[in-house]
mmCIF file of C-alpha atoms in Angstrom:
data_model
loop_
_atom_site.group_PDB
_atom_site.id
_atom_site.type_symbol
_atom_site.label_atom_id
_atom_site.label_comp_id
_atom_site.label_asym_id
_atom_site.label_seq_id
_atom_site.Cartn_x
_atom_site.Cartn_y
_atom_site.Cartn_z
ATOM 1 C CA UNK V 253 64.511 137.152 106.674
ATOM 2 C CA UNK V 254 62.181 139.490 108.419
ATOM 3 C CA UNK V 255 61.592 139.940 112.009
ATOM 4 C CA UNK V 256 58.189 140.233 112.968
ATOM 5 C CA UNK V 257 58.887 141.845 115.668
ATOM 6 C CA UNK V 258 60.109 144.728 112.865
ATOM 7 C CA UNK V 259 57.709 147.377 111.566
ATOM 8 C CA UNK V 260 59.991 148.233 108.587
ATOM 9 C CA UNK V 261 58.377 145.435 106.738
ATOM 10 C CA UNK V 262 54.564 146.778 106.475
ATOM 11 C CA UNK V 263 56.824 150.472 104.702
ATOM 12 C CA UNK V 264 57.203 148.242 101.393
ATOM 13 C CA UNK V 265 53.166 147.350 100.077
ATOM 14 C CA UNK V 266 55.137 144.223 98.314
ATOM 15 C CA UNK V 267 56.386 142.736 101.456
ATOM 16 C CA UNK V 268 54.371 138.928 102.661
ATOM 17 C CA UNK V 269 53.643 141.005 106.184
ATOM 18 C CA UNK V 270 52.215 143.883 104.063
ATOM 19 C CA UNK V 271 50.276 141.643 101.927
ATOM 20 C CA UNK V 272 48.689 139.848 104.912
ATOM 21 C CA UNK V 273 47.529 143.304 106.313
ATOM 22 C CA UNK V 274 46.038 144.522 103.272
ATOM 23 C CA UNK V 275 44.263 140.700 103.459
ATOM 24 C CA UNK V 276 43.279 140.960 106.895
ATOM 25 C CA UNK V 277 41.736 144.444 106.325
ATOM 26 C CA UNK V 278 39.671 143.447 103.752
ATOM 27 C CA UNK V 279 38.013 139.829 105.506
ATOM 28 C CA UNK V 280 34.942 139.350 106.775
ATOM 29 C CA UNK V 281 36.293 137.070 109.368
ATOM 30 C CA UNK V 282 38.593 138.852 110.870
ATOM 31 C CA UNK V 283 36.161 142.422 110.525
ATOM 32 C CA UNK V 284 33.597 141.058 112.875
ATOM 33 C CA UNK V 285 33.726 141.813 116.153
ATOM 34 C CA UNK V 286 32.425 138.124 117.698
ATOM 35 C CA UNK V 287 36.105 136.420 117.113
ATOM 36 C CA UNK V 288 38.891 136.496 119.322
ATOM 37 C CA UNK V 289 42.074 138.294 119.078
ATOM 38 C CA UNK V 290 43.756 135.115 118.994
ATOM 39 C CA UNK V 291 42.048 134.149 115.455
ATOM 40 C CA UNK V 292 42.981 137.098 114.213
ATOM 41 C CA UNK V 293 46.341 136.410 114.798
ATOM 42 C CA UNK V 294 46.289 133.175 113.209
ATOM 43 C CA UNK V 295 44.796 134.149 110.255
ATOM 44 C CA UNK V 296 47.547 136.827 109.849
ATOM 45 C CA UNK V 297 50.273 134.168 110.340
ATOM 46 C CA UNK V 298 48.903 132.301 107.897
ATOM 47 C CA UNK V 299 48.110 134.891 105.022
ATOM 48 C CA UNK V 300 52.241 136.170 106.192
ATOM 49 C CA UNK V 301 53.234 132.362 105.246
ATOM 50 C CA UNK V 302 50.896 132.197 101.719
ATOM 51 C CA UNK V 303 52.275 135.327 100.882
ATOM 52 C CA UNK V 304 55.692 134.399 101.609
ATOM 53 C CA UNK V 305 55.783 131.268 99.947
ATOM 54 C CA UNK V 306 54.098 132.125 96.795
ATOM 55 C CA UNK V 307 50.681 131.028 97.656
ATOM 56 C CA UNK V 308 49.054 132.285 94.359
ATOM 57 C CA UNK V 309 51.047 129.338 92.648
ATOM 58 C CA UNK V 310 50.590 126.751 94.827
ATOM 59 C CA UNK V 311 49.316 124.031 92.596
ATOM 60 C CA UNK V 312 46.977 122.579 95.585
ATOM 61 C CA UNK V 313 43.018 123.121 95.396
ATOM 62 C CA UNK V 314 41.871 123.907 98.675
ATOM 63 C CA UNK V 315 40.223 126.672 100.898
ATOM 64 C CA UNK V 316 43.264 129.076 101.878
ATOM 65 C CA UNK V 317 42.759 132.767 102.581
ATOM 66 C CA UNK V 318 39.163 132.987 102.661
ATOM 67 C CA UNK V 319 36.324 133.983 104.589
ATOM 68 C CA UNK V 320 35.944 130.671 106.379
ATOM 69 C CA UNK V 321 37.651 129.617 109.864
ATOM 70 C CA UNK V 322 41.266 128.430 108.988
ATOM 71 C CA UNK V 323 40.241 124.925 110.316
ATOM 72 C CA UNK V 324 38.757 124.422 106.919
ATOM 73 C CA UNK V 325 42.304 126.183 104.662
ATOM 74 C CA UNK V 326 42.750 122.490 103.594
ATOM 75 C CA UNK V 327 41.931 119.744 101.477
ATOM 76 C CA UNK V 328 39.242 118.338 103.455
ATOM 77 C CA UNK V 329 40.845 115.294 104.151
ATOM 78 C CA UNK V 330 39.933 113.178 107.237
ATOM 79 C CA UNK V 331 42.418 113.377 109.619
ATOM 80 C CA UNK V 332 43.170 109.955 111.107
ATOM 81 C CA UNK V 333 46.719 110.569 112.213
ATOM 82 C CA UNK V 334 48.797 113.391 112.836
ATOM 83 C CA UNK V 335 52.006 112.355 110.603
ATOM 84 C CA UNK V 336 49.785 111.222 107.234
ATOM 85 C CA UNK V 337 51.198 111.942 104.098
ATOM 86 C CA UNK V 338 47.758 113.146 102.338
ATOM 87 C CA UNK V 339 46.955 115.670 104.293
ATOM 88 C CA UNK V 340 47.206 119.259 103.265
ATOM 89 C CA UNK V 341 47.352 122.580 104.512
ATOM 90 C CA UNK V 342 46.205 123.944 108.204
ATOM 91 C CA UNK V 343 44.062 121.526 109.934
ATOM 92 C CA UNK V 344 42.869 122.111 113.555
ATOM 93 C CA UNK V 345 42.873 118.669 115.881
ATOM 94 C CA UNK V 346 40.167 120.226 118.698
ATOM 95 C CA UNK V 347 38.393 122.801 115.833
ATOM 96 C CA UNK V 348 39.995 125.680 118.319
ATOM 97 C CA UNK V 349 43.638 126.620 116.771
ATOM 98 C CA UNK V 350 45.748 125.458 114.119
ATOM 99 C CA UNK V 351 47.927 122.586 115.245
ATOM 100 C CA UNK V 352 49.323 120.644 112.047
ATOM 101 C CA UNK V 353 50.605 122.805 109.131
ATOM 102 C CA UNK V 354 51.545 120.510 106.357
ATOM 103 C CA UNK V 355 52.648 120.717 102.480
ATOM 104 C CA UNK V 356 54.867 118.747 100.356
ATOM 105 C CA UNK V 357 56.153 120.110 96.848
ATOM 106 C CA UNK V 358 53.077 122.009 95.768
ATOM 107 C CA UNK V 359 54.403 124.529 94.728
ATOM 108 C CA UNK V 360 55.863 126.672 97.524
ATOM 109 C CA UNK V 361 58.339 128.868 97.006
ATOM 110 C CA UNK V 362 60.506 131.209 98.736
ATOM 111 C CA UNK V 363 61.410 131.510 102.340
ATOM 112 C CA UNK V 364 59.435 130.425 105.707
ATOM 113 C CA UNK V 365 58.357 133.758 108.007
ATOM 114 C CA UNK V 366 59.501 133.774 111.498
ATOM 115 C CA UNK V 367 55.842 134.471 111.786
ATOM 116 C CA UNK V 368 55.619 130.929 112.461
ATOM 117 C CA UNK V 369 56.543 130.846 116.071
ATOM 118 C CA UNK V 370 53.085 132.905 116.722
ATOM 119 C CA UNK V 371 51.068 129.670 115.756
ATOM 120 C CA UNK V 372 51.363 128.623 120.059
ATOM 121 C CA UNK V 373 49.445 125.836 119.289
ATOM 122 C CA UNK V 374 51.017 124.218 116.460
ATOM 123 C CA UNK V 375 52.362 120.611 116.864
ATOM 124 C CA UNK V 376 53.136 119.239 113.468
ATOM 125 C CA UNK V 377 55.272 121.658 110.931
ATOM 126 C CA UNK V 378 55.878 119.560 107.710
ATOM 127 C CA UNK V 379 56.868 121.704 104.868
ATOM 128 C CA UNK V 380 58.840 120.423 102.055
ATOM 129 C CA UNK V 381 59.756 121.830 98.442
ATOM 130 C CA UNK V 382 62.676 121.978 96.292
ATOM 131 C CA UNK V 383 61.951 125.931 95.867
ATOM 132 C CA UNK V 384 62.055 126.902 99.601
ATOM 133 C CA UNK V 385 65.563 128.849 100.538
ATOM 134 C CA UNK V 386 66.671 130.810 102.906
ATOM 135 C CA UNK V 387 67.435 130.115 106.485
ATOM 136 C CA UNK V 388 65.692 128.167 109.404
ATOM 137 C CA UNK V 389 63.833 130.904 111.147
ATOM 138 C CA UNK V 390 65.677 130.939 114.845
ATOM 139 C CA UNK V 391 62.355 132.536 116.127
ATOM 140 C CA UNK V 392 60.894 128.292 115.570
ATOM 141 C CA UNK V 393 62.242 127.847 118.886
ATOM 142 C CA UNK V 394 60.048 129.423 120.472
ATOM 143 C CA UNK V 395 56.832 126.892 119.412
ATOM 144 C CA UNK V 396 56.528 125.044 122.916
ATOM 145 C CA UNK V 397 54.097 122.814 121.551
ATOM 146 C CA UNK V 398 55.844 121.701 118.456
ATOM 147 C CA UNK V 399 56.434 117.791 118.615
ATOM 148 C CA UNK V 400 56.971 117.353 114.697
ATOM 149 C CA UNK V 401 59.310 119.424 112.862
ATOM 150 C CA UNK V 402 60.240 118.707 109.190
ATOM 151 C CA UNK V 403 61.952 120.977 106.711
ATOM 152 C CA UNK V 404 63.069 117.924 104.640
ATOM 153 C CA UNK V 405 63.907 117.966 100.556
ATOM 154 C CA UNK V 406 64.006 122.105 100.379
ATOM 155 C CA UNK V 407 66.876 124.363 99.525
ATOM 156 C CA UNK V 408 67.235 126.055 103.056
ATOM 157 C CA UNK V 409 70.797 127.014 103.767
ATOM 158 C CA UNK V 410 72.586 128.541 107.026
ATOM 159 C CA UNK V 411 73.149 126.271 110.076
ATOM 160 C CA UNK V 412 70.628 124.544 112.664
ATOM 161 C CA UNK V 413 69.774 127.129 115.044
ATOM 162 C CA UNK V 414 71.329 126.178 118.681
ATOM 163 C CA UNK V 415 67.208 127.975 119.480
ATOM 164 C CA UNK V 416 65.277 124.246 118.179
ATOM 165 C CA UNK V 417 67.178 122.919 121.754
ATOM 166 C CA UNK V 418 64.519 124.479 123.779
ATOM 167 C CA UNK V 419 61.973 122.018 121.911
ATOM 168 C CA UNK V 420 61.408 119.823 124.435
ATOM 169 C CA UNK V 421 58.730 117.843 123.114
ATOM 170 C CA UNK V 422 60.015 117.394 120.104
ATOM 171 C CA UNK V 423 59.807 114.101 118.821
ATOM 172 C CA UNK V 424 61.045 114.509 114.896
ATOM 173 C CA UNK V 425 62.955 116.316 113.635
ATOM 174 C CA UNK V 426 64.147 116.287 110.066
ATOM 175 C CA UNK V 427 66.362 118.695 107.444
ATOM 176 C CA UNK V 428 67.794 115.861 105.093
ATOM 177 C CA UNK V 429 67.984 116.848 101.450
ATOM 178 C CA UNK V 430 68.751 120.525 102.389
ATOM 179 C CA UNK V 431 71.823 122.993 102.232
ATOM 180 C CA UNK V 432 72.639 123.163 105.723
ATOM 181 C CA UNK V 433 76.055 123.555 107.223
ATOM 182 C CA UNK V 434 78.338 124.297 110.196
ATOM 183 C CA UNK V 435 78.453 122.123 113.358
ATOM 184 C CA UNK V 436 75.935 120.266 114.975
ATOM 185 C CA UNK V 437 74.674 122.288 118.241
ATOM 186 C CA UNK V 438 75.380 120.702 121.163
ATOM 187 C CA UNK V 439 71.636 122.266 122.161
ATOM 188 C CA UNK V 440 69.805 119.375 120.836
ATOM 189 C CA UNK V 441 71.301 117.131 123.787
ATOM 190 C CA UNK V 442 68.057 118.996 125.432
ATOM 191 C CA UNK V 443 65.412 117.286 122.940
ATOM 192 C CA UNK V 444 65.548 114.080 125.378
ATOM 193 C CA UNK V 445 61.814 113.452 123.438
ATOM 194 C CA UNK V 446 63.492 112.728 120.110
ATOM 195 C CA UNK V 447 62.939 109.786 118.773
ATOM 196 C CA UNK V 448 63.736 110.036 114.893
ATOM 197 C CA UNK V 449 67.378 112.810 114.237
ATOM 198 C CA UNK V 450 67.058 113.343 109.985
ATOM 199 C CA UNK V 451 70.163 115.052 109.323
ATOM 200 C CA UNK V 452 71.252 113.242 106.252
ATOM 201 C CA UNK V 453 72.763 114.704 103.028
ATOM 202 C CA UNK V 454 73.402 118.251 103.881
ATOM 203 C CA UNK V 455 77.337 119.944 104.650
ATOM 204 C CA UNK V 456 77.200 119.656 108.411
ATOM 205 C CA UNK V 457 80.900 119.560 109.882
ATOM 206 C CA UNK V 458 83.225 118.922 112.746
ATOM 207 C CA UNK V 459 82.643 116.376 114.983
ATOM 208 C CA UNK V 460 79.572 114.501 115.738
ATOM 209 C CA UNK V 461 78.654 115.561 119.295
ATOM 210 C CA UNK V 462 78.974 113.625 122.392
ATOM 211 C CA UNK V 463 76.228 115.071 123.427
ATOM 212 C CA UNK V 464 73.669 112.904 121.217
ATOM 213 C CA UNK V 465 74.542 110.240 123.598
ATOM 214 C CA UNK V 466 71.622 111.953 125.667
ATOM 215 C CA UNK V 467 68.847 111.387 123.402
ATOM 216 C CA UNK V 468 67.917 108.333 125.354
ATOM 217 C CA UNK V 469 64.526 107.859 123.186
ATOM 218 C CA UNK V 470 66.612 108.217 120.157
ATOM 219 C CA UNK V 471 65.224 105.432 117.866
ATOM 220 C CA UNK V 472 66.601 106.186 114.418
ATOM 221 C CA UNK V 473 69.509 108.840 113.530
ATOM 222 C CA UNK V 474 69.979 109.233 109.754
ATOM 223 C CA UNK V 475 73.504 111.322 109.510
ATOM 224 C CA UNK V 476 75.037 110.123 106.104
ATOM 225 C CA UNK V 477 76.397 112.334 103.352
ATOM 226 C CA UNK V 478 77.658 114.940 105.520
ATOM 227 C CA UNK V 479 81.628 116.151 106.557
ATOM 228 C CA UNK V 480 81.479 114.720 109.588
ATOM 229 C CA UNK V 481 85.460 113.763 110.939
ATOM 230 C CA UNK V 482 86.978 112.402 113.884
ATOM 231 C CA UNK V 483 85.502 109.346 115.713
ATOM 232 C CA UNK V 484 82.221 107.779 116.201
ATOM 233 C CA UNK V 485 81.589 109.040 120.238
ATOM 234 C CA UNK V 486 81.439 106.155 122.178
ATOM 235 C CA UNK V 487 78.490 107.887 124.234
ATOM 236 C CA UNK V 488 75.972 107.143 121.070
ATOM 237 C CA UNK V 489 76.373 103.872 122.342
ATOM 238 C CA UNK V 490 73.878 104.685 125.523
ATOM 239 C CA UNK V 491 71.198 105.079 122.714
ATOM 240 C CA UNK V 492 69.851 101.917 124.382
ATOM 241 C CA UNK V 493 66.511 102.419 122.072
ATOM 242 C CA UNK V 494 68.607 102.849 118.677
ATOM 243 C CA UNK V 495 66.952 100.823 115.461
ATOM 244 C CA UNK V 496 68.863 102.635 112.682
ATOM 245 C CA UNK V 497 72.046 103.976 112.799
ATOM 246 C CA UNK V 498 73.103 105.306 108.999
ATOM 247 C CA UNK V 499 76.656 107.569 108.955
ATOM 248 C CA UNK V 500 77.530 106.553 105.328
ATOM 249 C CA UNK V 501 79.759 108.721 103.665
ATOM 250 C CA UNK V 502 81.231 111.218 106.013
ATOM 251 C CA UNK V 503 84.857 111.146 107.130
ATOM 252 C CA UNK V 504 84.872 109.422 110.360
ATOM 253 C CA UNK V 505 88.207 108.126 111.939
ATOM 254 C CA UNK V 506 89.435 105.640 114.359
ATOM 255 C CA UNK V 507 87.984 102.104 115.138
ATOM 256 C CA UNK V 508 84.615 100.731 115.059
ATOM 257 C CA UNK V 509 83.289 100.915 118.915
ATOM 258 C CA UNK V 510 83.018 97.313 120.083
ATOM 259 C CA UNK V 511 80.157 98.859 122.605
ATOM 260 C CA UNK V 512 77.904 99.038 119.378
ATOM 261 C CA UNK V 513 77.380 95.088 120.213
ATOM 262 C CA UNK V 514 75.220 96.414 123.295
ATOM 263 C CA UNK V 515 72.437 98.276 121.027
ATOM 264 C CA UNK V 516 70.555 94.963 120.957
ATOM 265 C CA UNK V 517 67.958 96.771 119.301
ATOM 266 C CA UNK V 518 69.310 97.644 116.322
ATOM 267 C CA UNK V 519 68.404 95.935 112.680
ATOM 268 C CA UNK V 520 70.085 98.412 110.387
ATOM 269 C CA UNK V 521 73.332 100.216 110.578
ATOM 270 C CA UNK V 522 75.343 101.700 107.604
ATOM 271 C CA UNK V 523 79.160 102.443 108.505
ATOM 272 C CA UNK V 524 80.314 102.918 104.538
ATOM 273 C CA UNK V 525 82.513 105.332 103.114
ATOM 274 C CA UNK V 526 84.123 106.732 106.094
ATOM 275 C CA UNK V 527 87.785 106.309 107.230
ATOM 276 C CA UNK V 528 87.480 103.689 109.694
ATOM 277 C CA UNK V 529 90.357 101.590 110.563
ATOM 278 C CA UNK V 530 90.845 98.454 112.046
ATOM 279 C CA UNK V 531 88.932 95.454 112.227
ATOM 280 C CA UNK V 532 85.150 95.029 112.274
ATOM 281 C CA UNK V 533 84.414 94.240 115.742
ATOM 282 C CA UNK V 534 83.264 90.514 117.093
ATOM 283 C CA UNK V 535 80.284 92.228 119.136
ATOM 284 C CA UNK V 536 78.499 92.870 116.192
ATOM 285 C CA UNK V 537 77.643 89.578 116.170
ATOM 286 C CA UNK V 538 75.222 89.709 119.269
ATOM 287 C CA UNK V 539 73.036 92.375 117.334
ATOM 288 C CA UNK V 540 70.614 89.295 116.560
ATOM 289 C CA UNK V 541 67.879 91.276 115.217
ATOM 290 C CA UNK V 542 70.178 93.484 112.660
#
């Protein structure tokens, strides 16, 4: 993946960056001199992601990489909330910057530009396609405003950068369905916003952190279909707010925590195909709404 903060990229006239600047040159947007620096940037950001994903094949009609603001580089959908499944493309909440970024299998392909982390503004990343690889670009951490981040049902391989801890706000975030691997980073302990953890289906190893126990607005952790070995940490049980708990299919050990009784909130929870031993705790039984 290419740094942005690397000029090497703009030597090869094939390169997304390269692309974008040959773009940017050549629009009547960007050319005149009443727009702001800022827009500039954006558009660039955006013609570096089209370019880097394939955007001449993307099997979606709408607006992208023309002449008009890149409020409109979407399907003209009215937006009535931020996580809706139609929308599509770069939509802009206050008509000022670029805020939700959103596309799901239309034909992207290739890998996502740390370009990204230039879009300040941007709250809602949803991209998801079979045909995107590559890694998680580390430079993501850096998007201060991001509250929504999923990279669900793509191909992306490497580990979760420890960099998405400084996310604060985030309240999402989901890479099930992916290639991912290595150990959990104890980072995300920081992303105290979380409410949904989509980690599901992917080679993730070691333990499963204590640290999770942290994510006190934690409302749903999907973790299933992964390596994960030794025991269920007994601090998940201060996830006071939990509703679903799914770990099916990794290779946890020990006992089933009697403390899960306590997460009276809970109506689903999926222990199968792990190792567990022992017997299935009595407290369960006090989880009245499961």
């Amino acid at each position: 993946m290419q740094n942005y903060e690397n000029t090497s990229a703009f030597d090869d006239p094939e390169s997304p960056q390269a692309q974008a600047l040959a773009w940017l040159l050549n629009d009547t947007y960007s050319l005149s001199q009443r727009n702001e620096t800022a827009k500039i940037l954006e558009r660039y950001v955006l013609a570096v992601f089209y370019y880097s994903l394939d955007g001449p094949n993307w099997n979606v009609d709408m607006p992208f990489l023309t002449s008009n603001d890149t409020c409109s580089w979407n399907t003209g959908l009215i937006r009535r909330s931020d996580e809706e499944q139609g929308l599509k493309g770069a939509h802009c909440q206050s008509a000022l910057a670029v805020d939700l970024l959103q596309f799901n299998d239309d034909g992207l392909s290739g890998t996502l530009p740390s370009e990204l982390s230039l879009l300040t503004d941007l709250e809602y990343l949803n991209v998801t396609s079979d045909s995107i690889d590559g890694t998680i670009p580390t430079e993501l951490g850096r998007l201060s405003a991001l509250k929504w981040l999923n990279l669900a049902n793509t191909s992306l391989t490497g580990t979760l950068p420890t960099e998405l801890g400084a996310l604060t706000g985030l309240v999402l975030l989901s890479v099930g369905e992916c290639s991912l691997e290595g150990t959990l980073p104890t980072d995300l302990a920081s992303l105290t916003a979380l409410t949904k953890l989509s980690i599901f289906d992917n080679s993730f190893n070691g333990t499963l952190p204590k640290e999770l126990g942290d994510m006190m607005a934690m409302e749903e952790l999907f973790a299933s279909s992964n390596k994960f070995v030794g025991s269920l940490p007994v601090e998940l049980m201060q996830l006071t707010k939990l509703v679903l708990l799914d770990i099916d299919g990794n290779r946890l050990t020990g006992t089933i925590p009697s403390e899960l009784g306590s997460l009276t909130f809970l109506e689903g929870i999926d222990v199968n195909n792990n190792l567990f031993t022992g017997t299935i705790p009595t407290e369960l039984g006090l989880l009245t709404s499961l």
